[in-house]
């Protein structure tokens, strides 16, 4: 049972480039979410989804897009990368209730 | 935005000692969660609390939902080296929403 799988684990981008961070879960969880973790700060919610076809904004959504076409996958897109988006990104899922229950191991993203 | 204050920020303890940490806010929360994060990994959910005054244990870990609903506490008894890591609290501000706010973490180091 893989749980929550995030790819890639590491990525370096140049300012202005776009990319998609992948998140997949094999637990049939309805709720999925994306967080970013910066030094000295707690995890901050970017976007979340309560089921296929349904997404909503979190605390820091600007510069990011999401979609949820299947229950399993919840990709996060950076439209035009900026140095301020350098961070560690975590995807989480849960069966119900919304509380982030299972986290992936993160994607470490650097924007030059 | 909303913030959760965790204290202490970091602590060194001797193996076998008990550990206490807390999480406070100026706002009332409906749910409190406690996580542990090891280096290079995502947070792992340890304990979830759902009502004021609730006391819940998970092995050597015990957490309490504060009576005022503005704070929560985590205790670790008889610490061992594998307790090393960062402990995060998270709270749900509004019941029925899917937005959780994370604290900045308490870094625990155990001296053998």
mmCIF file of C-alpha atoms in Angstrom:
data_model
loop_
_atom_site.group_PDB
_atom_site.id
_atom_site.type_symbol
_atom_site.label_atom_id
_atom_site.label_comp_id
_atom_site.label_asym_id
_atom_site.label_seq_id
_atom_site.Cartn_x
_atom_site.Cartn_y
_atom_site.Cartn_z
ATOM 1 C CA UNK A 1 0.000 0.000 0.000
ATOM 2 C CA UNK A 2 1.800 3.107 -1.249
ATOM 3 C CA UNK A 3 -0.327 5.696 0.602
ATOM 4 C CA UNK A 4 0.324 9.215 -0.722
ATOM 5 C CA UNK A 5 2.963 9.452 -3.446
ATOM 6 C CA UNK A 6 4.487 12.754 -4.518
ATOM 7 C CA UNK A 7 6.677 13.309 -7.550
ATOM 8 C CA UNK A 8 9.221 14.649 -8.140
ATOM 9 C CA UNK A 9 11.072 14.644 -4.808
ATOM 10 C CA UNK A 10 13.344 17.516 -5.862
ATOM 11 C CA UNK A 11 13.081 20.143 -8.585
ATOM 12 C CA UNK A 12 14.958 23.283 -9.561
ATOM 13 C CA UNK A 13 13.226 25.800 -11.791
ATOM 14 C CA UNK A 14 14.064 29.127 -13.305
ATOM 15 C CA UNK A 15 11.870 32.140 -12.649
ATOM 16 C CA UNK A 16 8.963 32.176 -15.064
ATOM 17 C CA UNK A 17 8.940 28.447 -15.797
ATOM 18 C CA UNK A 18 5.840 26.400 -15.167
ATOM 19 C CA UNK A 19 5.568 22.918 -13.762
ATOM 20 C CA UNK A 20 3.188 20.435 -12.213
ATOM 21 C CA UNK A 21 3.738 18.702 -8.899
ATOM 22 C CA UNK A 22 2.089 15.312 -8.865
ATOM 23 C CA UNK A 23 0.191 13.736 -5.975
ATOM 24 C CA UNK A 24 -1.503 10.350 -6.039
ATOM 25 C CA UNK A 25 -3.172 8.295 -3.315
ATOM 26 C CA UNK A 26 -4.367 4.711 -3.442
ATOM 27 C CA UNK A 27 -6.617 4.743 -0.358
ATOM 28 C CA UNK A 28 -9.786 5.993 -2.130
ATOM 29 C CA UNK A 29 -9.746 9.127 0.031
ATOM 30 C CA UNK A 30 -12.179 11.867 -0.918
ATOM 31 C CA UNK A 31 -10.304 14.741 0.687
ATOM 32 C CA UNK A 32 -6.918 15.877 -0.652
ATOM 33 C CA UNK A 33 -4.940 19.020 0.000
ATOM 34 C CA UNK A 34 -1.693 20.818 -0.784
ATOM 35 C CA UNK A 35 0.482 22.595 1.776
ATOM 36 C CA UNK A 36 3.736 24.472 1.603
ATOM 37 C CA UNK A 37 6.274 24.412 4.418
ATOM 38 C CA UNK A 38 8.736 27.249 4.844
ATOM 39 C CA UNK A 39 11.487 27.568 7.489
ATOM 40 C CA UNK A 40 10.169 28.832 10.807
ATOM 41 C CA UNK A 41 6.566 28.642 9.684
ATOM 42 C CA UNK A 42 3.870 26.067 9.973
ATOM 43 C CA UNK A 43 2.376 24.310 7.001
ATOM 44 C CA UNK A 44 0.101 26.606 5.031
ATOM 45 C CA UNK A 45 -2.845 25.371 3.002
ATOM 46 C CA UNK A 46 -2.677 26.201 -0.712
ATOM 47 C CA UNK A 47 -5.670 24.389 -2.235
ATOM 48 C CA UNK A 48 -7.861 21.493 -1.271
ATOM 49 C CA UNK A 49 -10.442 19.179 -2.805
ATOM 50 C CA UNK A 50 -13.350 17.349 -1.179
ATOM 51 C CA UNK A 51 -13.876 15.031 -4.128
ATOM 52 C CA UNK A 52 -13.420 14.610 -7.860
ATOM 53 C CA UNK A 53 -14.418 17.775 -9.688
ATOM 54 C CA UNK A 54 -14.474 19.925 -6.535
ATOM 55 C CA UNK A 55 -11.628 22.216 -5.476
ATOM 56 C CA UNK A 56 -11.316 25.292 -3.304
ATOM 57 C CA UNK A 57 -8.714 27.799 -2.212
ATOM 58 C CA UNK A 58 -6.775 27.641 1.002
ATOM 59 C CA UNK A 59 -4.750 30.270 2.799
ATOM 60 C CA UNK A 60 -2.100 30.960 0.122
ATOM 61 C CA UNK A 61 -3.556 30.065 -3.320
ATOM 62 C CA UNK A 62 -2.023 32.810 -5.482
ATOM 63 C CA UNK A 63 0.276 31.506 -8.199
ATOM 64 C CA UNK A 64 -1.041 27.956 -8.005
ATOM 65 C CA UNK A 65 -3.757 26.029 -9.825
ATOM 66 C CA UNK A 66 -5.279 22.647 -9.070
ATOM 67 C CA UNK A 67 -7.749 20.254 -10.629
ATOM 68 C CA UNK A 68 -9.253 16.962 -9.469
ATOM 69 C CA UNK A 69 -10.398 14.836 -12.380
ATOM 70 C CA UNK A 70 -10.089 11.548 -10.482
ATOM 71 C CA UNK A 71 -10.289 10.503 -6.834
ATOM 72 C CA UNK A 72 -6.682 9.299 -6.941
ATOM 73 C CA UNK A 73 -4.847 12.318 -8.354
ATOM 74 C CA UNK A 74 -4.545 15.940 -7.263
ATOM 75 C CA UNK A 75 -1.836 17.794 -9.224
ATOM 76 C CA UNK A 76 -0.585 21.250 -8.256
ATOM 77 C CA UNK A 77 0.447 23.582 -11.066
ATOM 78 C CA UNK A 78 2.787 26.525 -10.783
ATOM 79 C CA UNK A 79 1.847 28.846 -13.596
ATOM 80 C CA UNK A 80 4.922 31.107 -13.635
ATOM 81 C CA UNK A 81 7.421 30.194 -10.957
ATOM 82 C CA UNK A 82 8.744 32.934 -8.663
ATOM 83 C CA UNK A 83 11.571 32.769 -6.082
ATOM 84 C CA UNK A 84 8.959 33.259 -3.331
ATOM 85 C CA UNK A 85 7.583 29.844 -4.249
ATOM 86 C CA UNK A 86 10.779 28.134 -3.158
ATOM 87 C CA UNK A 87 9.505 25.765 -0.506
ATOM 88 C CA UNK A 88 8.758 22.187 0.427
ATOM 89 C CA UNK A 89 5.354 21.124 -0.838
ATOM 90 C CA UNK A 90 3.286 18.437 0.862
ATOM 91 C CA UNK A 91 0.197 16.681 -0.358
ATOM 92 C CA UNK A 92 -2.205 15.128 2.154
ATOM 93 C CA UNK A 93 -5.312 12.988 2.006
ATOM 94 C CA UNK A 94 -8.008 11.801 4.364
ATOM 95 C CA UNK A 95 -11.043 9.564 4.208
ATOM 96 C CA UNK A 96 -13.499 12.069 5.650
ATOM 97 C CA UNK A 97 -13.725 15.124 7.842
ATOM 98 C CA UNK A 98 -10.984 17.012 6.101
ATOM 99 C CA UNK A 99 -8.319 16.607 8.751
ATOM 100 C CA UNK A 100 -5.057 15.914 6.922
ATOM 101 C CA UNK A 101 -4.468 12.297 7.823
ATOM 102 C CA UNK A 102 -1.803 10.967 5.453
ATOM 103 C CA UNK A 103 0.996 13.092 4.061
ATOM 104 C CA UNK A 104 3.368 12.375 1.211
ATOM 105 C CA UNK A 105 7.100 12.801 1.696
ATOM 106 C CA UNK A 106 7.151 16.174 -0.007
ATOM 107 C CA UNK A 107 8.583 17.864 -3.088
ATOM 108 C CA UNK A 108 11.517 20.188 -2.455
ATOM 109 C CA UNK A 109 11.264 22.995 -4.993
ATOM 110 C CA UNK A 110 13.843 25.708 -5.625
ATOM 111 C CA UNK A 111 13.163 28.659 -7.907
ATOM 112 C CA UNK A 112 16.233 30.497 -9.146
ATOM 113 C CA UNK B 1 -3.767 35.349 8.984
ATOM 114 C CA UNK B 2 -4.449 33.162 11.964
ATOM 115 C CA UNK B 3 -1.489 31.822 13.877
ATOM 116 C CA UNK B 4 -0.925 29.061 16.336
ATOM 117 C CA UNK B 5 1.874 29.673 18.803
ATOM 118 C CA UNK B 6 3.795 26.626 19.880
ATOM 119 C CA UNK B 7 6.165 26.525 22.809
ATOM 120 C CA UNK B 8 8.840 25.804 23.382
ATOM 121 C CA UNK B 9 10.350 26.298 19.927
ATOM 122 C CA UNK B 10 12.970 23.679 20.703
ATOM 123 C CA UNK B 11 14.085 21.587 23.608
ATOM 124 C CA UNK B 12 16.847 19.214 24.601
ATOM 125 C CA UNK B 13 15.962 16.526 27.083
ATOM 126 C CA UNK B 14 17.591 13.470 28.571
ATOM 127 C CA UNK B 15 16.374 10.038 27.563
ATOM 128 C CA UNK B 16 13.762 8.867 30.030
ATOM 129 C CA UNK B 17 12.472 12.332 30.873
ATOM 130 C CA UNK B 18 8.900 13.462 30.345
ATOM 131 C CA UNK B 19 8.229 16.207 27.803
ATOM 132 C CA UNK B 20 5.501 18.834 27.697
ATOM 133 C CA UNK B 21 4.658 21.237 24.901
ATOM 134 C CA UNK B 22 1.695 23.404 24.120
ATOM 135 C CA UNK B 23 -0.115 25.254 21.410
ATOM 136 C CA UNK B 24 -2.083 28.449 21.973
ATOM 137 C CA UNK B 25 -4.212 30.821 19.960
ATOM 138 C CA UNK B 26 -6.348 33.889 20.429
ATOM 139 C CA UNK B 27 -9.165 32.134 18.561
ATOM 140 C CA UNK B 28 -11.438 29.261 19.500
ATOM 141 C CA UNK B 29 -10.820 25.976 17.683
ATOM 142 C CA UNK B 30 -13.169 23.059 17.080
ATOM 143 C CA UNK B 31 -10.566 20.361 16.512
ATOM 144 C CA UNK B 32 -6.955 20.010 17.587
ATOM 145 C CA UNK B 33 -4.453 17.733 15.883
ATOM 146 C CA UNK B 34 -0.900 16.776 16.794
ATOM 147 C CA UNK B 35 1.684 15.604 14.259
ATOM 148 C CA UNK B 36 5.309 14.468 14.302
ATOM 149 C CA UNK B 37 7.657 15.122 11.403
ATOM 150 C CA UNK B 38 10.960 13.340 10.878
ATOM 151 C CA UNK B 39 13.658 14.862 8.627
ATOM 152 C CA UNK B 40 12.887 14.450 4.932
ATOM 153 C CA UNK B 41 9.421 13.061 5.549
ATOM 154 C CA UNK B 42 5.883 14.304 5.759
ATOM 155 C CA UNK B 43 4.080 14.857 9.082
ATOM 156 C CA UNK B 44 2.461 11.845 10.726
ATOM 157 C CA UNK B 45 -0.814 12.300 12.578
ATOM 158 C CA UNK B 46 -0.401 11.297 16.243
ATOM 159 C CA UNK B 47 -3.563 12.373 18.040
ATOM 160 C CA UNK B 48 -6.848 14.076 17.150
ATOM 161 C CA UNK B 49 -9.012 15.894 19.723
ATOM 162 C CA UNK B 50 -12.619 16.889 19.113
ATOM 163 C CA UNK B 51 -14.078 18.495 22.242
ATOM 164 C CA UNK B 52 -13.054 20.777 25.068
ATOM 165 C CA UNK B 53 -11.439 18.964 27.965
ATOM 166 C CA UNK B 54 -10.851 15.781 25.973
ATOM 167 C CA UNK B 55 -7.770 13.810 26.998
ATOM 168 C CA UNK B 56 -6.480 11.231 24.522
ATOM 169 C CA UNK B 57 -3.480 8.924 24.623
ATOM 170 C CA UNK B 58 -1.477 7.149 21.962
ATOM 171 C CA UNK B 59 1.121 4.973 23.652
ATOM 172 C CA UNK B 60 3.478 7.268 25.590
ATOM 173 C CA UNK B 61 1.835 10.346 24.109
ATOM 174 C CA UNK B 62 -1.072 12.149 25.761
ATOM 175 C CA UNK B 63 -2.784 15.236 24.387
ATOM 176 C CA UNK B 64 -5.494 17.446 25.807
ATOM 177 C CA UNK B 65 -7.991 19.825 24.254
ATOM 178 C CA UNK B 66 -7.941 22.914 26.475
ATOM 179 C CA UNK B 67 -11.098 23.920 28.344
ATOM 180 C CA UNK B 68 -11.066 27.391 26.786
ATOM 181 C CA UNK B 69 -10.757 25.775 23.318
ATOM 182 C CA UNK B 70 -7.889 28.159 22.634
ATOM 183 C CA UNK B 71 -5.109 25.778 23.515
ATOM 184 C CA UNK B 72 -3.904 22.206 23.457
ATOM 185 C CA UNK B 73 -1.130 20.294 25.187
ATOM 186 C CA UNK B 74 1.015 17.310 24.272
ATOM 187 C CA UNK B 75 2.948 15.240 26.778
ATOM 188 C CA UNK B 76 5.467 12.516 26.008
ATOM 189 C CA UNK B 77 6.381 10.222 28.874
ATOM 190 C CA UNK B 78 9.727 8.462 29.298
ATOM 191 C CA UNK B 79 11.252 9.877 26.125
ATOM 192 C CA UNK B 80 13.411 7.682 23.896
ATOM 193 C CA UNK B 81 15.850 8.628 21.105
ATOM 194 C CA UNK B 82 13.297 7.954 18.349
ATOM 195 C CA UNK B 83 11.082 10.721 19.783
ATOM 196 C CA UNK B 84 13.449 13.185 18.098
ATOM 197 C CA UNK B 85 11.679 15.296 15.501
ATOM 198 C CA UNK B 86 9.412 18.267 15.073
ATOM 199 C CA UNK B 87 5.984 18.223 16.670
ATOM 200 C CA UNK B 88 3.249 20.317 15.082
ATOM 201 C CA UNK B 89 -0.176 21.214 16.351
ATOM 202 C CA UNK B 90 -2.985 22.079 13.977
ATOM 203 C CA UNK B 91 -6.445 23.413 14.608
ATOM 204 C CA UNK B 92 -9.737 23.673 12.796
ATOM 205 C CA UNK B 93 -11.198 27.145 13.246
ATOM 206 C CA UNK B 94 -14.694 26.545 11.987
ATOM 207 C CA UNK B 95 -16.593 23.296 12.257
ATOM 208 C CA UNK B 96 -17.510 21.825 8.904
ATOM 209 C CA UNK B 97 -14.718 23.530 7.000
ATOM 210 C CA UNK B 98 -11.695 21.766 5.632
ATOM 211 C CA UNK B 99 -9.136 24.387 6.574
ATOM 212 C CA UNK B 100 -6.606 23.593 9.261
ATOM 213 C CA UNK B 101 -4.026 26.024 10.625
ATOM 214 C CA UNK B 102 -0.651 24.655 11.663
ATOM 215 C CA UNK B 103 1.653 25.846 14.410
ATOM 216 C CA UNK B 104 5.329 26.589 13.821
ATOM 217 C CA UNK B 105 6.489 23.420 15.552
ATOM 218 C CA UNK B 106 8.472 22.290 18.581
ATOM 219 C CA UNK B 107 11.821 20.688 17.745
ATOM 220 C CA UNK B 108 12.654 17.922 20.195
ATOM 221 C CA UNK B 109 16.132 16.539 20.674
ATOM 222 C CA UNK B 110 16.767 13.649 23.032
ATOM 223 C CA UNK B 111 20.167 13.109 24.607
ATOM 224 C CA UNK B 112 20.914 9.466 25.218
#
